[in-house]
Amino acid sequence: MSLRLGLVLGFAALLADAGAAVAQYYYWPDSTYGAQNGAAGDPDGERQPPRRQRARANWPFDEERRDPPRARAKDNRERERLAALPPDADPDYSTPIDYDDDVDMRQTRRRLVADPTARDAGTLTIDTRARRLYLSLEDGRAVEYAIGVGRTGFAWKGEAKIGRKAFWPGWTPPPEMLERRPDLPEHMDGGLKNPLGARALYLFQGQKDTLFRIHGTNEPESIGRAVSSGCIRMLNADVIDLYQRVAKGARVVVK
């Protein structure tokens, strides 16, 4: 055998031995792997995947088990939003999450004016024709707010009182509305997308709910228009202001 042929055969043998070692390292047969891990080839013994396969199976999922930074930040913000309800808010109609920081308080249509109603301080007067709401003050002045009112066929007039107050109110459409709009949800928790907006004042006559409300809106462009199903809409910044100024039981005159 020539020297060159001997070198070639020797090199080939080395490659074969190396391949076998690699194959045994990465792809142990079950019996060999069990024996090396104390299972002595027992098929009922606890078994683990080969080292290479175990690494490949686990490495991408270790990171996925952790919440992404954005998700963790969002969860933290939601926890920070959790708020104790105002003492006058009805817990059955309110949502104990504070979204007020997301309301643009500069988006307001209120102003201080001479009171055109001459009513007692604390009275709310809603002029549906002028689309203005007045809160009478003690000094002959009033806070005037721009409002949206009920469209034709849905307007309501009369006297009532504030029978309930709600903080970021949930919304449960009445059955009549669901018949007209079957696409609406049966209930929606309070929030920025809720059509009742940031606050709601529920109008009662005696102990009876009239089903009419003074509330915020997620459609600020509707203020000054007749578009609602009878309720009085206000900008969220304005209804937050009004909520703080009036008490449960306050008189409301709608004309």
PDB file of N, CA and C in Angstrom, residues 174-244:
ATOM      1  N   PRO A 174     -81.715  50.177  26.717  1.00  0.00           N
ATOM      2  CA  PRO A 174     -83.045  49.663  27.046  1.00  0.00           C
ATOM      3  C   PRO A 174     -83.550  48.737  25.949  1.00  0.00           C
ATOM      4  N   PRO A 175     -84.528  47.894  26.270  1.00  0.00           N
ATOM      5  CA  PRO A 175     -85.035  46.930  25.275  1.00  0.00           C
ATOM      6  C   PRO A 175     -85.529  47.607  23.997  1.00  0.00           C
ATOM      7  N   GLU A 176     -86.156  48.799  24.140  1.00  0.00           N
ATOM      8  CA  GLU A 176     -86.662  49.484  22.949  1.00  0.00           C
ATOM      9  C   GLU A 176     -85.529  49.849  21.998  1.00  0.00           C
ATOM     10  N   MET A 177     -84.393  50.266  22.572  1.00  0.00           N
ATOM     11  CA  MET A 177     -83.252  50.625  21.728  1.00  0.00           C
ATOM     12  C   MET A 177     -82.642  49.382  21.078  1.00  0.00           C
ATOM     13  N   LEU A 178     -82.595  48.282  21.826  1.00  0.00           N
ATOM     14  CA  LEU A 178     -82.046  47.056  21.255  1.00  0.00           C
ATOM     15  C   LEU A 178     -82.916  46.535  20.115  1.00  0.00           C
ATOM     16  N   GLU A 179     -84.230  46.796  20.199  1.00  0.00           N
ATOM     17  CA  GLU A 179     -85.098  46.400  19.091  1.00  0.00           C
ATOM     18  C   GLU A 179     -84.784  47.219  17.847  1.00  0.00           C
ATOM     19  N   ARG A 180     -84.503  48.509  18.048  1.00  0.00           N
ATOM     20  CA  ARG A 180     -84.164  49.357  16.904  1.00  0.00           C
ATOM     21  C   ARG A 180     -82.758  49.092  16.399  1.00  0.00           C
ATOM     22  N   ARG A 181     -81.845  48.747  17.340  1.00  0.00           N
ATOM     23  CA  ARG A 181     -80.449  48.562  16.990  1.00  0.00           C
ATOM     24  C   ARG A 181     -79.959  47.221  17.533  1.00  0.00           C
ATOM     25  N   PRO A 182     -80.293  46.118  16.866  1.00  0.00           N
ATOM     26  CA  PRO A 182     -79.862  44.805  17.365  1.00  0.00           C
ATOM     27  C   PRO A 182     -78.349  44.617  17.346  1.00  0.00           C
ATOM     28  N   ASP A 183     -77.621  45.524  16.688  1.00  0.00           N
ATOM     29  CA  ASP A 183     -76.171  45.419  16.640  1.00  0.00           C
ATOM     30  C   ASP A 183     -75.512  45.916  17.927  1.00  0.00           C
ATOM     31  N   LEU A 184     -76.277  46.570  18.812  1.00  0.00           N
ATOM     32  CA  LEU A 184     -75.702  47.118  20.038  1.00  0.00           C
ATOM     33  C   LEU A 184     -75.434  46.013  21.049  1.00  0.00           C
ATOM     34  N   PRO A 185     -74.443  46.215  21.922  1.00  0.00           N
ATOM     35  CA  PRO A 185     -74.188  45.212  22.981  1.00  0.00           C
ATOM     36  C   PRO A 185     -75.264  45.301  24.043  1.00  0.00           C
ATOM     37  N   GLU A 186     -75.469  44.217  24.773  1.00  0.00           N
ATOM     38  CA  GLU A 186     -76.429  44.238  25.872  1.00  0.00           C
ATOM     39  C   GLU A 186     -75.908  45.045  27.046  1.00  0.00           C
ATOM     40  N   HIS A 187     -74.573  45.142  27.159  1.00  0.00           N
ATOM     41  CA  HIS A 187     -73.984  45.963  28.220  1.00  0.00           C
ATOM     42  C   HIS A 187     -72.562  46.326  27.817  1.00  0.00           C
ATOM     43  N   MET A 188     -72.132  47.513  28.258  1.00  0.00           N
ATOM     44  CA  MET A 188     -70.765  47.956  28.010  1.00  0.00           C
ATOM     45  C   MET A 188     -70.256  48.643  29.275  1.00  0.00           C
ATOM     46  N   ASP A 189     -69.102  48.219  29.764  1.00  0.00           N
ATOM     47  CA  ASP A 189     -68.517  48.871  30.932  1.00  0.00           C
ATOM     48  C   ASP A 189     -68.082  50.287  30.584  1.00  0.00           C
ATOM     49  N   GLY A 190     -67.923  51.108  31.622  1.00  0.00           N
ATOM     50  CA  GLY A 190     -67.508  52.488  31.401  1.00  0.00           C
ATOM     51  C   GLY A 190     -66.117  52.585  30.794  1.00  0.00           C
ATOM     52  N   GLY A 191     -65.873  53.633  30.048  1.00  0.00           N
ATOM     53  CA  GLY A 191     -64.577  53.838  29.413  1.00  0.00           C
ATOM     54  C   GLY A 191     -64.676  54.883  28.322  1.00  0.00           C
ATOM     55  N   LEU A 192     -63.572  55.135  27.666  1.00  0.00           N
ATOM     56  CA  LEU A 192     -63.508  56.191  26.659  1.00  0.00           C
ATOM     57  C   LEU A 192     -64.383  55.896  25.445  1.00  0.00           C
ATOM     58  N   LYS A 193     -64.661  54.635  25.170  1.00  0.00           N
ATOM     59  CA  LYS A 193     -65.491  54.276  24.020  1.00  0.00           C
ATOM     60  C   LYS A 193     -66.970  54.157  24.377  1.00  0.00           C
ATOM     61  N   ASN A 194     -67.288  54.283  25.654  1.00  0.00           N
ATOM     62  CA  ASN A 194     -68.675  54.159  26.083  1.00  0.00           C
ATOM     63  C   ASN A 194     -69.448  55.419  25.701  1.00  0.00           C
ATOM     64  N   PRO A 195     -70.630  55.291  25.099  1.00  0.00           N
ATOM     65  CA  PRO A 195     -71.376  56.474  24.656  1.00  0.00           C
ATOM     66  C   PRO A 195     -71.872  57.366  25.786  1.00  0.00           C
ATOM     67  N   LEU A 196     -71.851  56.889  27.046  1.00  0.00           N
ATOM     68  CA  LEU A 196     -72.263  57.737  28.163  1.00  0.00           C
ATOM     69  C   LEU A 196     -71.138  58.621  28.676  1.00  0.00           C
ATOM     70  N   GLY A 197     -69.940  58.417  28.179  1.00  0.00           N
ATOM     71  CA  GLY A 197     -68.841  59.301  28.534  1.00  0.00           C
ATOM     72  C   GLY A 197     -68.387  59.166  29.978  1.00  0.00           C
ATOM     73  N   ALA A 198     -67.866  60.286  30.508  1.00  0.00           N
ATOM     74  CA  ALA A 198     -67.163  60.269  31.793  1.00  0.00           C
ATOM     75  C   ALA A 198     -68.073  60.250  33.007  1.00  0.00           C
ATOM     76  N   ARG A 199     -69.249  60.831  32.902  1.00  0.00           N
ATOM     77  CA  ARG A 199     -70.170  60.899  34.039  1.00  0.00           C
ATOM     78  C   ARG A 199     -71.597  60.815  33.513  1.00  0.00           C
ATOM     79  N   ALA A 200     -72.512  60.450  34.409  1.00  0.00           N
ATOM     80  CA  ALA A 200     -73.927  60.437  34.041  1.00  0.00           C
ATOM     81  C   ALA A 200     -74.755  60.859  35.243  1.00  0.00           C
ATOM     82  N   LEU A 201     -75.776  61.691  34.974  1.00  0.00           N
ATOM     83  CA  LEU A 201     -76.769  62.097  35.964  1.00  0.00           C
ATOM     84  C   LEU A 201     -78.108  61.556  35.482  1.00  0.00           C
ATOM     85  N   TYR A 202     -78.743  60.720  36.282  1.00  0.00           N
ATOM     86  CA  TYR A 202     -79.959  60.021  35.878  1.00  0.00           C
ATOM     87  C   TYR A 202     -81.179  60.804  36.387  1.00  0.00           C
ATOM     88  N   LEU A 203     -82.120  61.060  35.490  1.00  0.00           N
ATOM     89  CA  LEU A 203     -83.286  61.871  35.831  1.00  0.00           C
ATOM     90  C   LEU A 203     -84.436  60.990  36.306  1.00  0.00           C
ATOM     91  N   PHE A 204     -84.960  61.325  37.488  1.00  0.00           N
ATOM     92  CA  PHE A 204     -86.063  60.588  38.103  1.00  0.00           C
ATOM     93  C   PHE A 204     -87.248  61.521  38.310  1.00  0.00           C
ATOM     94  N   GLN A 205     -88.428  60.966  38.245  1.00  0.00           N
ATOM     95  CA  GLN A 205     -89.646  61.634  38.681  1.00  0.00           C
ATOM     96  C   GLN A 205     -90.199  60.822  39.845  1.00  0.00           C
ATOM     97  N   GLY A 206     -90.105  61.373  41.039  1.00  0.00           N
ATOM     98  CA  GLY A 206     -90.394  60.588  42.219  1.00  0.00           C
ATOM     99  C   GLY A 206     -89.368  59.478  42.347  1.00  0.00           C
ATOM    100  N   GLN A 207     -89.831  58.240  42.458  1.00  0.00           N
ATOM    101  CA  GLN A 207     -88.927  57.094  42.538  1.00  0.00           C
ATOM    102  C   GLN A 207     -88.764  56.387  41.198  1.00  0.00           C
ATOM    103  N   LYS A 208     -89.325  56.976  40.150  1.00  0.00           N
ATOM    104  CA  LYS A 208     -89.314  56.325  38.841  1.00  0.00           C
ATOM    105  C   LYS A 208     -88.223  56.911  37.949  1.00  0.00           C
ATOM    106  N   ASP A 209     -87.433  56.036  37.385  1.00  0.00           N
ATOM    107  CA  ASP A 209     -86.401  56.430  36.427  1.00  0.00           C
ATOM    108  C   ASP A 209     -87.074  56.805  35.114  1.00  0.00           C
ATOM    109  N   THR A 210     -86.814  58.027  34.631  1.00  0.00           N
ATOM    110  CA  THR A 210     -87.410  58.462  33.365  1.00  0.00           C
ATOM    111  C   THR A 210     -86.706  57.853  32.159  1.00  0.00           C
ATOM    112  N   LEU A 211     -85.545  57.234  32.383  1.00  0.00           N
ATOM    113  CA  LEU A 211     -84.678  56.688  31.325  1.00  0.00           C
ATOM    114  C   LEU A 211     -83.983  57.780  30.523  1.00  0.00           C
ATOM    115  N   PHE A 212     -84.083  59.027  30.979  1.00  0.00           N
ATOM    116  CA  PHE A 212     -83.340  60.116  30.354  1.00  0.00           C
ATOM    117  C   PHE A 212     -82.174  60.491  31.264  1.00  0.00           C
ATOM    118  N   ARG A 213     -81.061  60.836  30.642  1.00  0.00           N
ATOM    119  CA  ARG A 213     -79.845  61.135  31.390  1.00  0.00           C
ATOM    120  C   ARG A 213     -79.172  62.391  30.854  1.00  0.00           C
ATOM    121  N   ILE A 214     -78.384  62.980  31.719  1.00  0.00           N
ATOM    122  CA  ILE A 214     -77.402  63.983  31.319  1.00  0.00           C
ATOM    123  C   ILE A 214     -76.066  63.273  31.410  1.00  0.00           C
ATOM    124  N   HIS A 215     -75.351  63.198  30.320  1.00  0.00           N
ATOM    125  CA  HIS A 215     -74.135  62.388  30.337  1.00  0.00           C
ATOM    126  C   HIS A 215     -73.091  62.946  29.387  1.00  0.00           C
ATOM    127  N   GLY A 216     -71.880  62.403  29.486  1.00  0.00           N
ATOM    128  CA  GLY A 216     -70.812  62.769  28.563  1.00  0.00           C
ATOM    129  C   GLY A 216     -71.019  62.083  27.222  1.00  0.00           C
ATOM    130  N   THR A 217     -70.002  62.152  26.387  1.00  0.00           N
ATOM    131  CA  THR A 217     -70.130  61.550  25.061  1.00  0.00           C
ATOM    132  C   THR A 217     -68.767  61.189  24.503  1.00  0.00           C
ATOM    133  N   ASN A 218     -68.750  60.174  23.654  1.00  0.00           N
ATOM    134  CA  ASN A 218     -67.539  59.862  22.887  1.00  0.00           C
ATOM    135  C   ASN A 218     -67.651  60.410  21.465  1.00  0.00           C
ATOM    136  N   GLU A 219     -68.653  61.278  21.241  1.00  0.00           N
ATOM    137  CA  GLU A 219     -68.846  61.946  19.946  1.00  0.00           C
ATOM    138  C   GLU A 219     -68.939  63.446  20.172  1.00  0.00           C
ATOM    139  N   PRO A 220     -67.826  64.111  20.442  1.00  0.00           N
ATOM    140  CA  PRO A 220     -67.877  65.544  20.751  1.00  0.00           C
ATOM    141  C   PRO A 220     -68.458  66.385  19.625  1.00  0.00           C
ATOM    142  N   GLU A 221     -68.411  65.880  18.408  1.00  0.00           N
ATOM    143  CA  GLU A 221     -68.966  66.638  17.274  1.00  0.00           C
ATOM    144  C   GLU A 221     -70.483  66.725  17.336  1.00  0.00           C
ATOM    145  N   SER A 222     -71.126  65.913  18.197  1.00  0.00           N
ATOM    146  CA  SER A 222     -72.583  65.936  18.293  1.00  0.00           C
ATOM    147  C   SER A 222     -73.094  67.066  19.196  1.00  0.00           C
ATOM    148  N   ILE A 223     -72.221  67.729  19.934  1.00  0.00           N
ATOM    149  CA  ILE A 223     -72.642  68.818  20.812  1.00  0.00           C
ATOM    150  C   ILE A 223     -73.166  69.981  19.967  1.00  0.00           C
ATOM    151  N   GLY A 224     -74.332  70.501  20.369  1.00  0.00           N
ATOM    152  CA  GLY A 224     -74.982  71.562  19.611  1.00  0.00           C
ATOM    153  C   GLY A 224     -75.957  71.054  18.574  1.00  0.00           C
ATOM    154  N   ARG A 225     -76.123  69.738  18.507  1.00  0.00           N
ATOM    155  CA  ARG A 225     -77.004  69.153  17.503  1.00  0.00           C
ATOM    156  C   ARG A 225     -78.100  68.329  18.176  1.00  0.00           C
ATOM    157  N   ALA A 226     -79.126  67.997  17.412  1.00  0.00           N
ATOM    158  CA  ALA A 226     -80.220  67.153  17.891  1.00  0.00           C
ATOM    159  C   ALA A 226     -80.034  65.766  17.282  1.00  0.00           C
ATOM    160  N   VAL A 227     -79.341  64.899  18.013  1.00  0.00           N
ATOM    161  CA  VAL A 227     -78.960  63.597  17.445  1.00  0.00           C
ATOM    162  C   VAL A 227     -79.189  62.434  18.395  1.00  0.00           C
ATOM    163  N   SER A 228     -79.451  62.694  19.668  1.00  0.00           N
ATOM    164  CA  SER A 228     -79.503  61.608  20.640  1.00  0.00           C
ATOM    165  C   SER A 228     -80.886  60.965  20.673  1.00  0.00           C
ATOM    166  N   SER A 229     -80.998  59.912  21.483  1.00  0.00           N
ATOM    167  CA  SER A 229     -82.285  59.248  21.678  1.00  0.00           C
ATOM    168  C   SER A 229     -83.040  59.871  22.853  1.00  0.00           C
ATOM    169  N   GLY A 230     -82.875  61.150  23.039  1.00  0.00           N
ATOM    170  CA  GLY A 230     -83.594  61.871  24.073  1.00  0.00           C
ATOM    171  C   GLY A 230     -82.727  62.352  25.210  1.00  0.00           C
ATOM    172  N   CYS A 231     -81.574  61.747  25.405  1.00  0.00           N
ATOM    173  CA  CYS A 231     -80.701  62.148  26.505  1.00  0.00           C
ATOM    174  C   CYS A 231     -79.957  63.438  26.167  1.00  0.00           C
ATOM    175  N   ILE A 232     -79.426  64.062  27.213  1.00  0.00           N
ATOM    176  CA  ILE A 232     -78.686  65.310  27.071  1.00  0.00           C
ATOM    177  C   ILE A 232     -77.203  64.991  27.087  1.00  0.00           C
ATOM    178  N   ARG A 233     -76.531  65.331  25.999  1.00  0.00           N
ATOM    179  CA  ARG A 233     -75.100  65.048  25.893  1.00  0.00           C
ATOM    180  C   ARG A 233     -74.279  66.282  26.227  1.00  0.00           C
ATOM    181  N   MET A 234     -73.130  66.043  26.852  1.00  0.00           N
ATOM    182  CA  MET A 234     -72.179  67.101  27.150  1.00  0.00           C
ATOM    183  C   MET A 234     -70.773  66.624  26.810  1.00  0.00           C
ATOM    184  N   LEU A 235     -69.870  67.566  26.585  1.00  0.00           N
ATOM    185  CA  LEU A 235     -68.471  67.200  26.453  1.00  0.00           C
ATOM    186  C   LEU A 235     -67.999  66.582  27.764  1.00  0.00           C
ATOM    187  N   ASN A 236     -67.070  65.644  27.683  1.00  0.00           N
ATOM    188  CA  ASN A 236     -66.621  64.954  28.888  1.00  0.00           C
ATOM    189  C   ASN A 236     -66.050  65.913  29.926  1.00  0.00           C
ATOM    190  N   ALA A 237     -65.264  66.895  29.491  1.00  0.00           N
ATOM    191  CA  ALA A 237     -64.716  67.864  30.445  1.00  0.00           C
ATOM    192  C   ALA A 237     -65.830  68.630  31.135  1.00  0.00           C
ATOM    193  N   ASP A 238     -66.905  68.935  30.405  1.00  0.00           N
ATOM    194  CA  ASP A 238     -68.006  69.705  30.987  1.00  0.00           C
ATOM    195  C   ASP A 238     -68.857  68.861  31.921  1.00  0.00           C
ATOM    196  N   VAL A 239     -69.100  67.609  31.578  1.00  0.00           N
ATOM    197  CA  VAL A 239     -69.926  66.782  32.463  1.00  0.00           C
ATOM    198  C   VAL A 239     -69.159  66.441  33.740  1.00  0.00           C
ATOM    199  N   ILE A 240     -67.835  66.341  33.668  1.00  0.00           N
ATOM    200  CA  ILE A 240     -67.038  66.156  34.885  1.00  0.00           C
ATOM    201  C   ILE A 240     -67.184  67.378  35.785  1.00  0.00           C
ATOM    202  N   ASP A 241     -67.135  68.560  35.190  1.00  0.00           N
ATOM    203  CA  ASP A 241     -67.304  69.799  35.957  1.00  0.00           C
ATOM    204  C   ASP A 241     -68.699  69.867  36.583  1.00  0.00           C
ATOM    205  N   LEU A 242     -69.731  69.563  35.794  1.00  0.00           N
ATOM    206  CA  LEU A 242     -71.097  69.622  36.302  1.00  0.00           C
ATOM    207  C   LEU A 242     -71.313  68.608  37.419  1.00  0.00           C
ATOM    208  N   TYR A 243     -70.788  67.426  37.264  1.00  0.00           N
ATOM    209  CA  TYR A 243     -70.937  66.362  38.269  1.00  0.00           C
ATOM    210  C   TYR A 243     -70.446  66.850  39.629  1.00  0.00           C
ATOM    211  N   GLN A 244     -69.334  67.563  39.627  1.00  0.00           N
ATOM    212  CA  GLN A 244     -68.756  68.029  40.880  1.00  0.00           C
ATOM    213  C   GLN A 244     -69.593  69.135  41.521  1.00  0.00           C
TER     214      GLN A 244
END
